[in-house]
PDB file of C-alpha atoms in Angstrom:
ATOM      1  CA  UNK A   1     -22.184 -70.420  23.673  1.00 41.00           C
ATOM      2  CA  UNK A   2     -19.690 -71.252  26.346  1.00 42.00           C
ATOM      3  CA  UNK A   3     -18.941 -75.067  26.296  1.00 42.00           C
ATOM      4  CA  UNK A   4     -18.313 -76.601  29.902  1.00 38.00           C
ATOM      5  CA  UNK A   5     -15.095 -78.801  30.531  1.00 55.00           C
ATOM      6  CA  UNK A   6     -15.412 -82.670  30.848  1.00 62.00           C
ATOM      7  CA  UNK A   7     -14.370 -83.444  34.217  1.00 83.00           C
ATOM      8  CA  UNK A   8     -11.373 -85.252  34.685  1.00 84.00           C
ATOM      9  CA  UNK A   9      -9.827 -87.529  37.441  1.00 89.00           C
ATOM     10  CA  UNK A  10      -6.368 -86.598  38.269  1.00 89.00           C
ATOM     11  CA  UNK A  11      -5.446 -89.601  36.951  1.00 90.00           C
ATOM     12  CA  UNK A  12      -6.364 -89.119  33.496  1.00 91.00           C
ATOM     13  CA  UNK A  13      -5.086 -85.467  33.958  1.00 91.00           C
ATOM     14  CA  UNK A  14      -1.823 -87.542  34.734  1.00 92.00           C
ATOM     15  CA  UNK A  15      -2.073 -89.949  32.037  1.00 92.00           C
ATOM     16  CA  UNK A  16      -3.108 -86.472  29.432  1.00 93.00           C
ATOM     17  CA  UNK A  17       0.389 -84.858  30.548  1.00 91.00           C
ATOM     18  CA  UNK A  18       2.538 -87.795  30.538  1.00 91.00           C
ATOM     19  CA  UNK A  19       1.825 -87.493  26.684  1.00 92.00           C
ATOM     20  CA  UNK A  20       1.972 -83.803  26.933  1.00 91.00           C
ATOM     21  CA  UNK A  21      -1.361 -82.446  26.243  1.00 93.00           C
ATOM     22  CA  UNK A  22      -1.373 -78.958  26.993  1.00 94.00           C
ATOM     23  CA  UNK A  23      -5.176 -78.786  27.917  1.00 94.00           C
ATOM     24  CA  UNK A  24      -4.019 -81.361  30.569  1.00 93.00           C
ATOM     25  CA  UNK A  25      -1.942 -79.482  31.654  1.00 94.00           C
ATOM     26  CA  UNK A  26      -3.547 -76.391  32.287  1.00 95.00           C
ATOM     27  CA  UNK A  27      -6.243 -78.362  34.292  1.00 95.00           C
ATOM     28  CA  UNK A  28      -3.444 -79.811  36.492  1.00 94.00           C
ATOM     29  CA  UNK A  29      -1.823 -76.751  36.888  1.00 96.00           C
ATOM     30  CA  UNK A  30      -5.236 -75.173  37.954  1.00 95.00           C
ATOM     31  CA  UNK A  31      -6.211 -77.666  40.213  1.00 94.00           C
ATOM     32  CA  UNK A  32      -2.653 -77.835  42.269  1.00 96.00           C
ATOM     33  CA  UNK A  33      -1.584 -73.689  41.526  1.00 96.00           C
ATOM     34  CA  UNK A  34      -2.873 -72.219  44.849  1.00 95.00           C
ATOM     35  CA  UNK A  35      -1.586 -75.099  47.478  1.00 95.00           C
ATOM     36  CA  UNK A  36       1.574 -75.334  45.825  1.00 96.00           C
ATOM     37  CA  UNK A  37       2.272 -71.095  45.358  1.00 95.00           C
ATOM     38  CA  UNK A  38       1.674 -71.315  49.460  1.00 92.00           C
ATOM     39  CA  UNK A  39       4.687 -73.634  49.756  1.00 93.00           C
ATOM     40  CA  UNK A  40       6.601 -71.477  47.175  1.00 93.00           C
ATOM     41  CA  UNK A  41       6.060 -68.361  49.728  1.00 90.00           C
ATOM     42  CA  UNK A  42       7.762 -70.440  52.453  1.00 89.00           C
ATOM     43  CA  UNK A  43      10.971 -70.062  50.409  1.00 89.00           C
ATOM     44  CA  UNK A  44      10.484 -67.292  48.333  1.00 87.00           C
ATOM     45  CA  UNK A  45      10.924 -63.301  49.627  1.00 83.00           C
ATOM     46  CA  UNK A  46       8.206 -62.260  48.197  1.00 85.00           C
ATOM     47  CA  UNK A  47       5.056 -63.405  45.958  1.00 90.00           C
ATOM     48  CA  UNK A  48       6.484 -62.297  42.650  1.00 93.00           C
ATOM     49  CA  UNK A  49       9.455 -64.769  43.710  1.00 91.00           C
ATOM     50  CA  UNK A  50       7.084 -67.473  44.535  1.00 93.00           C
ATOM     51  CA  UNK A  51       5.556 -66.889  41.591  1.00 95.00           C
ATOM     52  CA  UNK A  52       8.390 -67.487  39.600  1.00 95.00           C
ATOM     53  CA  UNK A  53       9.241 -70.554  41.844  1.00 95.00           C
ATOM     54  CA  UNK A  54       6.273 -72.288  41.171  1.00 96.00           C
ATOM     55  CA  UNK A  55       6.021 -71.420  37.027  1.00 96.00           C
ATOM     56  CA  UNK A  56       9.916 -72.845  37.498  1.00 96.00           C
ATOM     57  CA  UNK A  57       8.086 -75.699  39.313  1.00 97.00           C
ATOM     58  CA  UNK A  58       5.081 -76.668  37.288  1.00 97.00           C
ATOM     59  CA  UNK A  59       7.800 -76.923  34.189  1.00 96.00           C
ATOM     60  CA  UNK A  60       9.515 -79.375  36.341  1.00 96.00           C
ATOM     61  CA  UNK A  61       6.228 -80.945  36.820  1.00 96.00           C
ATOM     62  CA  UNK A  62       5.504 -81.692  33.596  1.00 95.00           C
ATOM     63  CA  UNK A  63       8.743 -82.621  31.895  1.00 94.00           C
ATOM     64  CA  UNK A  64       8.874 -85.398  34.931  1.00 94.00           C
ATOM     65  CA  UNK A  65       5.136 -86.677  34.512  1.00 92.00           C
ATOM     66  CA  UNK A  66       6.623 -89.191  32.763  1.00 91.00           C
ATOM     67  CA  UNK A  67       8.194 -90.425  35.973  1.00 91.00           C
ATOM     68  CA  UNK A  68       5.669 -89.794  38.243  1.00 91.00           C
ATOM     69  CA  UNK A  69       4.595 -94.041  38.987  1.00 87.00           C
ATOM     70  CA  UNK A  70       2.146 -93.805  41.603  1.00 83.00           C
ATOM     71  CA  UNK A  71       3.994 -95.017  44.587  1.00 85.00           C
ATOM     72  CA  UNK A  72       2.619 -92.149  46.973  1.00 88.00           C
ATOM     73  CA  UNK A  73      -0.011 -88.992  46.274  1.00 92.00           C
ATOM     74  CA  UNK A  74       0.676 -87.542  43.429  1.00 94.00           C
ATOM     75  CA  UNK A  75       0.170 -84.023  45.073  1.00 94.00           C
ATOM     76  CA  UNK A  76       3.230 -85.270  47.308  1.00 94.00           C
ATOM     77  CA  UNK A  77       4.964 -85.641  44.302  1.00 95.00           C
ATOM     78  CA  UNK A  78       4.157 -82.095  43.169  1.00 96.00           C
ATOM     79  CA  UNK A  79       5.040 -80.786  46.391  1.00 95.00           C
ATOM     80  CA  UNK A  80       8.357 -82.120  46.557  1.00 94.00           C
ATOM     81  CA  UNK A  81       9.543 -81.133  43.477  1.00 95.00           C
ATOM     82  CA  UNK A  82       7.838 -77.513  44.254  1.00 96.00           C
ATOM     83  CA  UNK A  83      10.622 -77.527  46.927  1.00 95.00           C
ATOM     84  CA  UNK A  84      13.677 -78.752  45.163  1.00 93.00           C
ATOM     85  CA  UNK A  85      12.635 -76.404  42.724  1.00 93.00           C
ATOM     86  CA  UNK A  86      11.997 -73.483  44.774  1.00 91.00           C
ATOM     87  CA  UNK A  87      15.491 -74.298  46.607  1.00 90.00           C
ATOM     88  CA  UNK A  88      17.225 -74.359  43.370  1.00 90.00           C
ATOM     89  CA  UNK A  89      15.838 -71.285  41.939  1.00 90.00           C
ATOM     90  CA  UNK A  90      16.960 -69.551  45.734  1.00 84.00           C
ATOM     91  CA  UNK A  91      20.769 -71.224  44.861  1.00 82.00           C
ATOM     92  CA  UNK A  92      20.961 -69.297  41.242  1.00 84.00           C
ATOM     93  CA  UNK A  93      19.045 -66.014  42.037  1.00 79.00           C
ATOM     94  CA  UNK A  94      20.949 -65.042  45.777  1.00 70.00           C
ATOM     95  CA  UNK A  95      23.750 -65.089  47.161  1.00 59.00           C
ATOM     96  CA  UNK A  96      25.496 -67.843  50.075  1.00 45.00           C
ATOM     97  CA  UNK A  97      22.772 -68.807  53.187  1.00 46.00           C
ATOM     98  CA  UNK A  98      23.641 -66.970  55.964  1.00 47.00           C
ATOM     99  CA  UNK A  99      25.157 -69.838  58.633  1.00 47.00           C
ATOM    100  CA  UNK A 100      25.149 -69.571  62.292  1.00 45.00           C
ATOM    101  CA  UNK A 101      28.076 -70.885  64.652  1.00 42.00           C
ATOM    102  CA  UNK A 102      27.456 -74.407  66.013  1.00 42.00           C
ATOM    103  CA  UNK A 103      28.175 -72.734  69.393  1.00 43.00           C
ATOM    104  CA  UNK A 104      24.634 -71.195  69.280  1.00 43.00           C
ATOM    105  CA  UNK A 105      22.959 -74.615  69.070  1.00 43.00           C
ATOM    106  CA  UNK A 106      21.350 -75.253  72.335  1.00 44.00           C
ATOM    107  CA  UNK A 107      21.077 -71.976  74.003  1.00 43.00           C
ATOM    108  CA  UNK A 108      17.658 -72.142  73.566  1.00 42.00           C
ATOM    109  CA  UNK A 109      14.965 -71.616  76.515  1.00 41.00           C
ATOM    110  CA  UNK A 110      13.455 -74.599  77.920  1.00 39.00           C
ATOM    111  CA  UNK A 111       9.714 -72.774  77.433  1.00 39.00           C
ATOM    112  CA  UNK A 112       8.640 -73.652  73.734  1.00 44.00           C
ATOM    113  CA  UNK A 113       6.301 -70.865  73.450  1.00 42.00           C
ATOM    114  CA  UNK A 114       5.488 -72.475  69.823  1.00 46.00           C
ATOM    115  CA  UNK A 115       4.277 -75.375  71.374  1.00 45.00           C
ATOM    116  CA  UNK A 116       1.953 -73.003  73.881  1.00 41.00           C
ATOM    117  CA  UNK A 117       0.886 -70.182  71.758  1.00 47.00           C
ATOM    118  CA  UNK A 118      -2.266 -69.313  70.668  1.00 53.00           C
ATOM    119  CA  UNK A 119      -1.208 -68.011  67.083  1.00 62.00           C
ATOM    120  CA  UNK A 120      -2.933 -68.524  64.275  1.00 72.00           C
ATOM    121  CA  UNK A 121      -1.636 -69.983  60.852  1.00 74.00           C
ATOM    122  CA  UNK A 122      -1.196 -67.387  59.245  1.00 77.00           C
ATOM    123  CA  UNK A 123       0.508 -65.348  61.866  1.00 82.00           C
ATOM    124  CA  UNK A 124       2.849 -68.206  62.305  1.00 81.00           C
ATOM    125  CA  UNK A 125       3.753 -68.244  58.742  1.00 81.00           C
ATOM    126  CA  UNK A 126       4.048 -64.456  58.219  1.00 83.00           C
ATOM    127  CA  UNK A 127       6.674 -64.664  61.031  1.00 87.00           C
ATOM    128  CA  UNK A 128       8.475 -67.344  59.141  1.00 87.00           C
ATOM    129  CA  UNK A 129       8.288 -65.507  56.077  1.00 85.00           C
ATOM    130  CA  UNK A 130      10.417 -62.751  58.071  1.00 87.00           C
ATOM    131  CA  UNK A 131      13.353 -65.087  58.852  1.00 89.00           C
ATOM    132  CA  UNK A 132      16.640 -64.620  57.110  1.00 88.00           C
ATOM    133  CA  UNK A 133      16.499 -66.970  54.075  1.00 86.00           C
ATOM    134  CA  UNK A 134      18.848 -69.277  55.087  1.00 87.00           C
ATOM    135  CA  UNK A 135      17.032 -69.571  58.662  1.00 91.00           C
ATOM    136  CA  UNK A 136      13.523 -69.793  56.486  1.00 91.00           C
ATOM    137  CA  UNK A 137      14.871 -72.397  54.235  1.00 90.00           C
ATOM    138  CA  UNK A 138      15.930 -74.868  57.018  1.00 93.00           C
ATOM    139  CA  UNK A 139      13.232 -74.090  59.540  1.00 93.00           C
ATOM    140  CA  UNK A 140      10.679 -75.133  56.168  1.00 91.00           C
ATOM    141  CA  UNK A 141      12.560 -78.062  55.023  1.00 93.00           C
ATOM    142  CA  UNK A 142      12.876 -79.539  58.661  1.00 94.00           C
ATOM    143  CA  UNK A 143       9.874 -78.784  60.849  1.00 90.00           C
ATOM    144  CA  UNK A 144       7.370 -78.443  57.508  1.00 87.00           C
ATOM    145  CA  UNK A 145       8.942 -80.865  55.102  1.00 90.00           C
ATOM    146  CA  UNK A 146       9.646 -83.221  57.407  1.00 91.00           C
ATOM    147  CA  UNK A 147      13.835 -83.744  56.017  1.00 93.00           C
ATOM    148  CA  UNK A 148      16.106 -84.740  57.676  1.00 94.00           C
ATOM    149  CA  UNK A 149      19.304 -82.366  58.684  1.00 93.00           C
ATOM    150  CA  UNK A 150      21.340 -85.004  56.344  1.00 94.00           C
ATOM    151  CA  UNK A 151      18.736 -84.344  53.138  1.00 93.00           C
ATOM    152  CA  UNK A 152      18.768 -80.588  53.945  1.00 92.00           C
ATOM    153  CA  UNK A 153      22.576 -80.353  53.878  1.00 91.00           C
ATOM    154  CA  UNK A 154      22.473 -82.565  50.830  1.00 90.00           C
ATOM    155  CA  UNK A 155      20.050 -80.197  49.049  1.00 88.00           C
ATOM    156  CA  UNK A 156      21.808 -76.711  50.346  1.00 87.00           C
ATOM    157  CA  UNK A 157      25.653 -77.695  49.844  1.00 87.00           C
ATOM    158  CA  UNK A 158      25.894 -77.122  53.127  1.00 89.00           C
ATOM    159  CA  UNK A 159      26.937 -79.430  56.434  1.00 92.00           C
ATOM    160  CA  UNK A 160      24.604 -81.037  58.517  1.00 93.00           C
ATOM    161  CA  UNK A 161      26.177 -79.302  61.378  1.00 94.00           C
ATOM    162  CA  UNK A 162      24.957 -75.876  59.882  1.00 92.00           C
ATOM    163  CA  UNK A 163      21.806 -77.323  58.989  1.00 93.00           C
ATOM    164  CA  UNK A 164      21.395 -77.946  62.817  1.00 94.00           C
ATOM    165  CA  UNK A 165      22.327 -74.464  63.524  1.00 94.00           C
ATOM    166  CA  UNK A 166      20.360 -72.782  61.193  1.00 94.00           C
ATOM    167  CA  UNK A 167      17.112 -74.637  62.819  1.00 94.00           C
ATOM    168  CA  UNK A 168      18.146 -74.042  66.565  1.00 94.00           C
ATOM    169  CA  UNK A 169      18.668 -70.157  65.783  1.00 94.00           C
ATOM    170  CA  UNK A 170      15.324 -70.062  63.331  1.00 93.00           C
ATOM    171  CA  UNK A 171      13.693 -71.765  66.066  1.00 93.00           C
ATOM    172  CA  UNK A 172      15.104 -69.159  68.668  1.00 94.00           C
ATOM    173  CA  UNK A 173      13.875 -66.267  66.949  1.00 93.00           C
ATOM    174  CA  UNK A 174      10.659 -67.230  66.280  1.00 91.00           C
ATOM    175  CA  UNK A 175      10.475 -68.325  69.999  1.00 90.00           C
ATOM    176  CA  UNK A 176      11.381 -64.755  70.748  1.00 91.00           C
ATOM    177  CA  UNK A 177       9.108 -62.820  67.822  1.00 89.00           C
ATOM    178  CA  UNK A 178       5.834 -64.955  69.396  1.00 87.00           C
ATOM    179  CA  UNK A 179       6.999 -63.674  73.137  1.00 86.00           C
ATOM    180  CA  UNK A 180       7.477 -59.953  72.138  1.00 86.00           C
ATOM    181  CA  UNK A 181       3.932 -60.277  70.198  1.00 83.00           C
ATOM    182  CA  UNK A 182       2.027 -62.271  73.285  1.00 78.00           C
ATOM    183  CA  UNK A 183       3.696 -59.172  75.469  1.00 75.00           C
ATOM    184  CA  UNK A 184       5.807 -62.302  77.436  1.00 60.00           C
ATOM    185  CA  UNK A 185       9.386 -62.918  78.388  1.00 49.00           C
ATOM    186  CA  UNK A 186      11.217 -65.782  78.608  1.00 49.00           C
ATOM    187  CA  UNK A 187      14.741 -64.140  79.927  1.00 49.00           C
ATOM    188  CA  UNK A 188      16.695 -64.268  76.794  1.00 49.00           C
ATOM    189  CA  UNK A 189      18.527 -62.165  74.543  1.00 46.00           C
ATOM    190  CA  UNK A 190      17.035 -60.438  71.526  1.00 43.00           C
TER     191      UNK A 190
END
């Protein structure tokens, strides 16, 4: 006979792993997984990476429970440390972001086809997904993270100046991917 779980709130699922009950954390784990591996494949390049960024993740998760106090959601919590973590794991398994010359930074047409296309999500993200990592990274941490270019050279090692660059250029080619896809041109280079 197959005994059904007692339903937890996530705050006792919180409270469970903060003492590090493994059944507690297996709930958690289930319960945040499948949001959390979709931010992994914003950084990752390719589901067996994200994979391993969110296991990498979830371990951060629960060694830090302890730390986690309640000041915002705790699935905002999760989610930021999905993205340190997935950053870090990027740093030790590839080699140095690719970085753009500052000179590049606003050359950019004054259509914003983003802002006027008829994509869907998942569209969107699978042309994200194609960026050059360092491109991806920036693009993510900025326009889906909401960082600033000061935290996102503080996380990368890298200057906010490049941070800038890398977004103006990610932005760019998107731009251009979405008007070669909705058969448009908007009179720049490719």
């Amino acid at each position: 006979m197959m005994f059904l779980e007692p339903k937890f709130t996530i705050q006792q699922l919180i409270d469970r792993c903060k003492t590090g009950e493994r059944k507690a954390q297996e709930l958690l784990y289930k319960q945040f997984a499948a949001k959390m591996l979709v931010v992994c494949m914003r950084y990752a390049t390719d589901r067996m990476e994200a994979e391993d960024m969110l296991q990498n993740g979830f371990i951060r998760v629960f060694q830090k429970a302890a730390d986690f106090r309640g000041d915002g959601s705790f699935e905002g919590w999760v989610r930021r440390i999905m993205v340190h973590s997935s950053i870090e794991y990027y740093r030790k398994h590839h080699k140095m972001l690719q970085v753009v010359n500052t000179d590049d930074v606003g050359n950019e047409p004054s259509v914003n086809p983003l802002a006027t296309s008829n994509l869907d999500a998942q569209v969107l993200l699978s042309l994200i997904q194609q960026l050059a990592p360092g491109y991806r990274m920036v693009f993510n941490l900025y326009a889906l993270e909401g960082y600033s270019h000061k935290e996102i050279a503080e996380m990368m090692g890298i200057s906010e100046g490049a941070s800038k660059s890398q977004l103006s250029r990610a932005r760019t080619i998107l731009k251009e991917q979405i008007a070669k896809m909705e058969g448009k041109s908007y009179g720049y280079a490719g």
